[in-house]
Amino acid sequence: MASFLATILLASAAVATPLAAIPVDAAAPSDATYEVLSSNWAGAVLRKDADTFKAVTGSFKVPKPTGSGSAAIWVGIDGADCGVILQTGVDATIKNGQVSYSSWYEWFPDPSHVFTGIEFSAGDEVTLTATAHSNTTGTVTIENKTKNKKVSSDVSSSHALCQKDAEWIVEDYSSGGLVQFDNFGTVTFTNNVATTASGTVGPAGAQIWDISHNGTQLTHSSVSNGNVIIKHS
Ligand SMILES: *[C@@H]1O[C@H](CO)[C@@H](O)[C@H](O)[C@H]1NC(C)=O
Ligand SMILES: *[C@@H]1O[C@H](CO)[C@@H](O)[C@H](O)[C@H]1NC(C)=O
Ligand SMILES: *[C@@H]1O[C@H](CO)[C@@H](O)[C@H](O)[C@H]1NC(C)=O
């Protein structure tokens, strides 16, 4: 996926936004029973035929990271089987002991955009939704349920989605190379729904993805009772 990485490095240099969620960097087997190790994605990925997924949503409690670095918590359509992604999420960052959050959306490979007008604190209940109205238009929404605050944006791109994947992810994202991955503790996505032409599905049976750097596994993900649980190890 070196070409995707090159694309996003150029994009982030041009717009100076620090976040860059990119397609998964893994040789992904298509057998759903395998856990996939990747350098950047941890979580659960539903993988179906083209033109399947219309929307994906999930909620999580904003974690308080420790250590140093950042992690992007997001939901999205595509990226595992199609080099385009419609996604939205929250970055949890810690630098010199200072915790900060920033929320964003992106139609990869187009540059990402920061949401303004919404802030987060550890423990907030946040709902993320990415909806594809067609393969080139969509809407992304982030809601801080704790304070009944919502931001939303309509997005479009010349890069058509395949609508093959729906995912719930914690990412070690790229900003001139992989950022230092902080210890986000545990992120549990709840109320997870992916909408298809023929109804809704949850993450049961999704493929499990975990992050491994140089042979050291940094996350342990699972799906249980419809929740996607991603633990930093
Ligand atoms: C979300 O709710 C929490 C808890 O009430 C609050 O600390 C945070 O600032 C809220 N964010 C917004 C955008 O209101
Ligand atoms: C996107 O949708 C259009 C119109 O339905 C279709 O012609 C095109 O093949 C789709 N592109 C992809 C990549 O699926
Ligand atoms: C893996 O190891 C190499 C060589 O020691 C190092 O340069 C690189 O930064 C490491 N990668 C990660 C993701 O830790």
Coordinates of C-alpha atoms and ligand atoms in Angstrom, one line a residue:
M1 CA 0.0 0.0 0.0
A2 CA 3.0 2.2 -0.5
S3 CA 1.3 4.3 -3.1
F4 CA -1.5 5.2 -0.6
L5 CA 1.0 6.2 2.0
A6 CA 2.8 8.4 -0.6
T7 CA -0.5 10.0 -1.5
I8 CA -1.4 10.9 2.0
L9 CA 2.0 12.2 2.9
L10 CA 1.6 14.7 0.0
A11 CA -1.9 15.5 1.1
S12 CA -1.0 16.1 4.7
A13 CA 1.9 18.3 3.8
A14 CA -0.3 20.4 1.6
V15 CA -3.1 21.0 4.2
A16 CA -1.2 20.7 7.4
T17 CA -3.8 18.6 9.1
P18 CA -2.0 16.2 11.4
L19 CA -4.3 13.3 10.8
A20 CA -4.3 10.8 8.0
A21 CA -6.3 7.7 8.3
I22 CA -5.3 5.5 5.4
P23 CA -6.2 2.1 3.9
V24 CA -5.1 -0.8 5.8
D25 CA -1.5 -1.8 5.4
A26 CA -1.7 -5.6 5.4
A27 CA -1.7 -8.6 3.2
A28 CA -5.3 -9.4 4.1
P29 CA -6.6 -13.0 3.6
S30 CA -10.3 -12.9 2.6
D31 CA -11.2 -15.8 5.0
A32 CA -13.2 -14.1 7.7
T33 CA -12.1 -16.6 10.4
Y34 CA -8.5 -15.3 10.3
E35 CA -7.2 -12.6 12.5
V36 CA -5.3 -10.1 10.3
L37 CA -2.2 -8.4 11.6
S38 CA -1.6 -4.9 10.2
S39 CA 0.7 -2.0 10.9
N40 CA -2.1 0.4 11.3
W41 CA -5.6 -1.0 11.8
A42 CA -7.1 -2.7 14.9
G43 CA -10.8 -3.6 15.2
A44 CA -13.5 -5.4 13.2
V45 CA -14.0 -5.4 9.4
L46 CA -17.0 -6.8 7.6
R47 CA -16.0 -7.7 4.0
K48 CA -18.7 -8.4 1.4
D49 CA -19.4 -8.0 -2.3
A50 CA -19.2 -4.6 -4.0
D51 CA -22.1 -2.3 -3.5
T52 CA -23.2 -3.8 -0.2
F53 CA -22.6 -1.2 2.5
K54 CA -24.6 2.1 2.7
A55 CA -23.8 3.2 6.2
V56 CA -21.9 2.3 9.3
T57 CA -22.4 3.6 12.9
G58 CA -21.0 2.9 16.3
S59 CA -20.6 4.5 19.7
F60 CA -17.7 4.6 22.1
K61 CA -16.6 6.3 25.4
V62 CA -13.7 8.7 24.8
P63 CA -10.7 7.1 26.4
K64 CA -8.0 8.9 28.3
P65 CA -4.7 7.9 26.7
T66 CA -1.5 7.4 28.6
G67 CA 2.1 7.2 27.4
S68 CA 2.8 9.4 24.4
G69 CA 1.5 9.7 20.9
S70 CA -1.9 9.4 19.3
A71 CA -4.6 6.9 18.1
A72 CA -7.5 7.5 15.7
I73 CA -10.9 5.9 16.6
W74 CA -13.2 5.8 13.7
V75 CA -15.9 4.0 11.6
G76 CA -15.8 3.8 7.9
I77 CA -16.8 2.2 4.6
D78 CA -14.0 0.5 2.5
G79 CA -10.3 0.6 2.9
A80 CA -9.6 -3.1 3.3
D81 CA -10.6 -4.2 -0.2
C82 CA -10.9 -0.9 -2.0
G83 CA -8.3 1.9 -1.8
V84 CA -11.0 4.6 -1.1
I85 CA -12.5 5.2 2.3
L86 CA -15.3 7.2 3.7
Q87 CA -14.6 7.6 7.4
T88 CA -15.1 9.8 10.5
G89 CA -13.6 9.7 13.9
V90 CA -11.8 11.1 16.9
D91 CA -8.0 11.3 17.5
A92 CA -7.0 10.8 21.1
T93 CA -3.5 12.3 21.7
I94 CA -1.2 12.7 24.6
K95 CA 1.9 14.8 24.5
N96 CA 4.1 15.7 27.5
G97 CA 1.2 14.5 29.7
Q98 CA -1.3 16.8 28.0
V99 CA -4.4 15.0 26.6
S100 CA -6.2 16.4 23.6
Y101 CA -8.9 15.3 21.2
S102 CA -9.6 16.2 17.6
S103 CA -12.4 15.0 15.4
W104 CA -12.3 14.7 11.6
Y105 CA -13.7 13.1 8.5
E106 CA -12.1 12.0 5.3
W107 CA -12.9 10.6 1.9
F108 CA -9.6 9.0 1.3
P109 CA -7.5 9.7 -0.8
D110 CA -8.9 13.2 -0.6
P111 CA -7.4 15.2 2.3
S112 CA -9.0 15.0 5.7
H113 CA -11.0 17.8 7.4
V114 CA -11.2 18.7 11.0
F115 CA -14.6 19.2 12.6
T116 CA -14.9 22.4 14.6
G117 CA -17.6 23.2 17.1
I118 CA -17.4 20.0 19.1
E119 CA -15.1 19.1 21.9
F120 CA -14.5 15.9 23.9
S121 CA -13.5 14.9 27.3
A122 CA -12.5 11.5 28.6
G123 CA -15.7 9.5 29.3
D124 CA -17.9 11.3 26.8
E125 CA -20.3 8.9 24.9
V126 CA -19.7 9.6 21.2
T127 CA -21.5 8.2 18.2
L128 CA -19.8 8.1 14.8
T129 CA -21.8 7.6 11.5
A130 CA -20.6 7.5 7.9
T131 CA -23.3 7.2 5.3
A132 CA -22.8 6.7 1.5
H133 CA -25.8 8.1 -0.5
S134 CA -24.0 6.9 -3.6
N135 CA -20.5 5.8 -4.4
T136 CA -19.3 9.4 -4.7
T137 CA -21.5 11.3 -2.1
G138 CA -22.1 10.8 1.6
T139 CA -22.7 12.3 5.0
V140 CA -20.6 12.0 8.1
T141 CA -21.8 12.8 11.6
I142 CA -20.2 12.9 15.1
E143 CA -22.5 13.2 18.1
N144 CA -21.4 13.9 21.7
K145 CA -24.3 12.2 23.3
T146 CA -23.2 13.3 26.8
K147 CA -23.9 16.9 25.9
N148 CA -26.4 16.4 23.1
K149 CA -24.0 18.1 20.6
K150 CA -23.7 17.0 16.9
V151 CA -21.6 18.0 13.9
S152 CA -22.2 16.8 10.4
S153 CA -20.9 17.3 6.9
D154 CA -21.9 16.3 3.4
V155 CA -19.0 15.0 1.4
S156 CA -18.4 14.0 -2.1
S157 CA -15.4 12.8 -4.1
S158 CA -14.4 11.8 -7.6
H159 CA -13.0 8.6 -6.1
A160 CA -15.9 6.1 -6.1
L161 CA -16.4 3.8 -3.1
C162 CA -16.7 0.1 -3.7
Q163 CA -19.0 -0.4 -0.7
K164 CA -17.3 -3.7 0.1
D165 CA -16.2 -3.1 3.7
A166 CA -17.7 -1.7 6.9
E167 CA -15.4 -1.3 9.9
W168 CA -14.9 -0.1 13.4
I169 CA -11.3 0.8 14.0
V170 CA -8.5 2.2 16.2
E171 CA -5.7 3.2 13.9
D172 CA -2.1 4.0 14.3
Y173 CA -2.4 6.7 11.6
S174 CA 0.2 8.3 9.4
S175 CA 1.6 11.8 9.5
G176 CA 4.9 11.6 7.7
G177 CA 5.1 7.9 8.7
L178 CA 3.2 6.1 11.5
V179 CA 2.7 8.3 14.5
Q180 CA 3.8 7.1 17.9
F181 CA 0.9 4.9 19.1
D182 CA -0.4 6.0 22.5
N183 CA -1.9 3.6 25.1
F184 CA -5.6 4.2 24.6
G185 CA -6.5 1.6 27.1
T186 CA -9.7 -0.1 25.8
V187 CA -12.1 1.2 23.2
T188 CA -15.4 -0.6 23.1
F189 CA -17.6 0.2 20.2
T190 CA -21.3 -0.4 21.0
N191 CA -24.6 0.1 19.1
N192 CA -22.8 -1.1 16.0
V193 CA -24.8 -1.2 12.9
A194 CA -23.9 -1.5 9.2
T195 CA -26.7 -0.8 6.7
T196 CA -26.9 -2.8 3.5
A197 CA -29.4 -2.7 0.7
S198 CA -31.2 -5.7 2.3
G199 CA -31.2 -4.5 5.9
T200 CA -28.8 -4.0 8.8
V201 CA -26.1 -6.2 10.2
G202 CA -23.8 -6.0 13.3
P203 CA -20.1 -6.9 13.6
A204 CA -20.8 -10.5 14.5
G205 CA -18.7 -12.6 12.1
A206 CA -16.5 -9.7 11.1
Q207 CA -12.8 -10.2 10.5
I208 CA -10.7 -9.3 13.5
W209 CA -7.7 -7.0 12.9
D210 CA -4.8 -6.2 15.2
I211 CA -1.7 -4.0 15.0
S212 CA 1.7 -5.5 15.1
H213 CA 4.9 -3.6 14.8
N214 CA 8.1 -5.6 14.1
G215 CA 6.6 -8.8 15.5
T216 CA 5.2 -7.2 18.6
Q217 CA 1.4 -7.3 18.8
L218 CA 0.2 -3.9 20.2
T219 CA -3.6 -4.6 20.3
H220 CA -6.0 -7.4 21.0
S221 CA -9.4 -7.0 19.4
S222 CA -12.6 -9.1 19.6
V223 CA -16.3 -9.0 18.9
S224 CA -18.7 -10.0 21.6
N225 CA -22.5 -9.5 21.9
G226 CA -22.4 -7.0 19.0
N227 CA -19.6 -5.0 20.7
V228 CA -16.2 -4.4 19.1
I229 CA -13.6 -4.4 21.9
I230 CA -10.1 -3.1 21.1
K231 CA -7.5 -3.4 23.8
H232 CA -4.1 -1.8 23.8
S233 CA -1.7 -4.5 25.1
Ligands
LIG1 C1 -19.4 16.5 25.6 O1 -19.9 16.2 26.9 C2 -18.9 16.3 27.9 C3 -19.5 15.9 29.2 O2 -20.6 16.7 29.5 C4 -18.3 17.7 27.9 O3 -17.2 17.7 28.9 C5 -17.8 18.0 26.6 O4 -17.2 19.3 26.5 C6 -18.9 17.9 25.6 N1 -18.6 18.3 24.3 C7 -19.4 19.2 23.7 C8 -19.0 19.5 22.3 O5 -20.3 19.8 24.2
LIG2 C1 -20.4 4.0 -9.0 O1 -21.8 4.1 -9.3 C2 -22.0 4.3 -10.7 C3 -23.5 4.6 -10.8 O2 -24.3 3.6 -10.2 C4 -21.6 3.1 -11.4 O3 -21.8 3.2 -12.8 C5 -20.1 2.8 -11.1 O4 -19.7 1.6 -11.7 C6 -19.8 2.8 -9.7 N1 -18.4 2.7 -9.4 C7 -17.8 1.8 -8.6 C8 -16.4 1.9 -8.5 O5 -18.5 0.9 -8.1
LIG3 C1 10.7 -1.6 13.1 O1 12.1 -1.8 13.3 C2 12.9 -0.9 12.4 C3 14.4 -1.3 12.6 O2 14.7 -1.4 13.9 C4 12.6 0.5 12.8 O3 13.4 1.4 12.0 C5 11.2 0.8 12.6 O4 10.9 2.1 13.1 C6 10.3 -0.2 13.4 N1 8.9 0.0 13.0 C7 8.0 0.2 13.9 C8 6.6 0.4 13.3 O5 8.1 0.1 15.1

